[in-house]
Amino acid sequence: MTPPTPYLPPPSPALSAADQEALTELYVRGTPANTLRAYERDLLYVTAWKTARFGTAPDWPESEATALAFILDHARDLGGAPDTDIARQAAQALITQGLRKSLACPAPSTLDRRIASWLAFHRMKNLPSPFDAPQVKQARAKARRAAARAPAPKSQHPITRDVLEQLLATCRGSRRDCRDRAILMLGWASGGRRRSELTALMREDVSLKEFEKHGLVWLSLLETKTTGKGETPRLVLKGRAAQALVHWIEVGQIKDGPLFRPVSKADRMLKRRLSPDAIYQIIKHRLKLAGLPEDFATPHGLRSGFLTQAALDGAPIQAAMRLSLHRSVVQAQKYYDDVDIAENPATDLLG
């Protein structure tokens, strides 16, 4: 993916054309694909907002007044603002362009992410950021506190073991069924893998050397949300999960290239990799076949379900985190807390 021009390193007279090209290519290789996509979306949003609000494109560096206006425009509910309110008019323009869903106050995390991207664009161009100014930083902190809300769960329900078994029961004998079974089992049993991690897997990332003798399959993830390239430890699959993955590799005759691929309606294997959105569609399809609502869970339910089940089974949180690769104990502990509090004797004091 080619990153947006404004956050590429600026041309430097001290660099030759070849070195400048190498520096640009380094920026691309050194930035995760998900971050590139987020940068692209945020740059599009910021550009459209400033055009609608001020009638001009972003400046480099941007002014403190513009940064402050951006925070103020996104720190309140504009639904009750008069039609003549310039912030409401800009928001309405963004809604028309499909860049904003409503006039409601955006979530603090959304505002934080867009500001972080805007700040990153300045840093990559070696320019001072207006968001570092004391007044702007203070306004941002106040906006975050004023709009604070409980974080919405990424998946309505965790896909615990019993739910997973219902989904697996819908995978019967077709090539697509074999693929979906392997995705569900690998995604759950390896610690709750994210969609991008599942679709990034290559056949070369899977080692079957110990499968025949010990029933083990080793996975080598290139990188995750919390680990960079070369930092991700190997993960292991065993039992039914290992068998399902090996069966998929055999049925799909996958000798190299993407591990998980689209399967045509005629049950033929395609060569390209699955997109992350395809994992969402697979979960949705299996939920429907299992007789559950299609919005019962999302792909993140594999991750939350793994940790929830680990807590239910009494697995130490440190052991679960070695597979889930959570960097924060606090984040992983949330799943354990939800289980622990339900079993806490203090909740039965009234009888």
Coordinates of C-alpha atoms in Angstrom, one line a residue, residues 22 42 45 63-64 91 93 98 102 105 129 143 167 181 213-214 232-233 255 321 336 340 344 348:
A22 CA 15.1 4.5 -0.2
D42 CA -7.6 10.0 8.9
Y45 CA -11.1 13.0 7.1
S63 CA -1.8 26.4 13.0
E64 CA -2.8 26.2 16.6
A91 CA -20.0 17.9 10.1
A93 CA -20.6 18.0 4.8
G98 CA -19.7 9.4 4.0
S102 CA -23.9 11.5 12.6
C105 CA -20.1 13.7 19.6
S129 CA 2.9 20.0 15.7
A143 CA -12.5 17.2 25.7
L167 CA -19.9 -23.1 15.0
R181 CA -13.0 -25.2 10.7
K213 CA 5.4 -37.7 16.3
H214 CA 4.1 -35.3 18.9
T232 CA 6.7 -12.4 17.9
P233 CA 7.3 -15.7 19.7
K255 CA 2.4 -26.0 -0.5
M321 CA -1.2 -14.2 27.8
Y336 CA -10.7 -12.6 34.1
D340 CA -14.2 -13.7 38.8
N344 CA -17.3 -13.8 44.1
D348 CA -24.4 -13.5 47.5

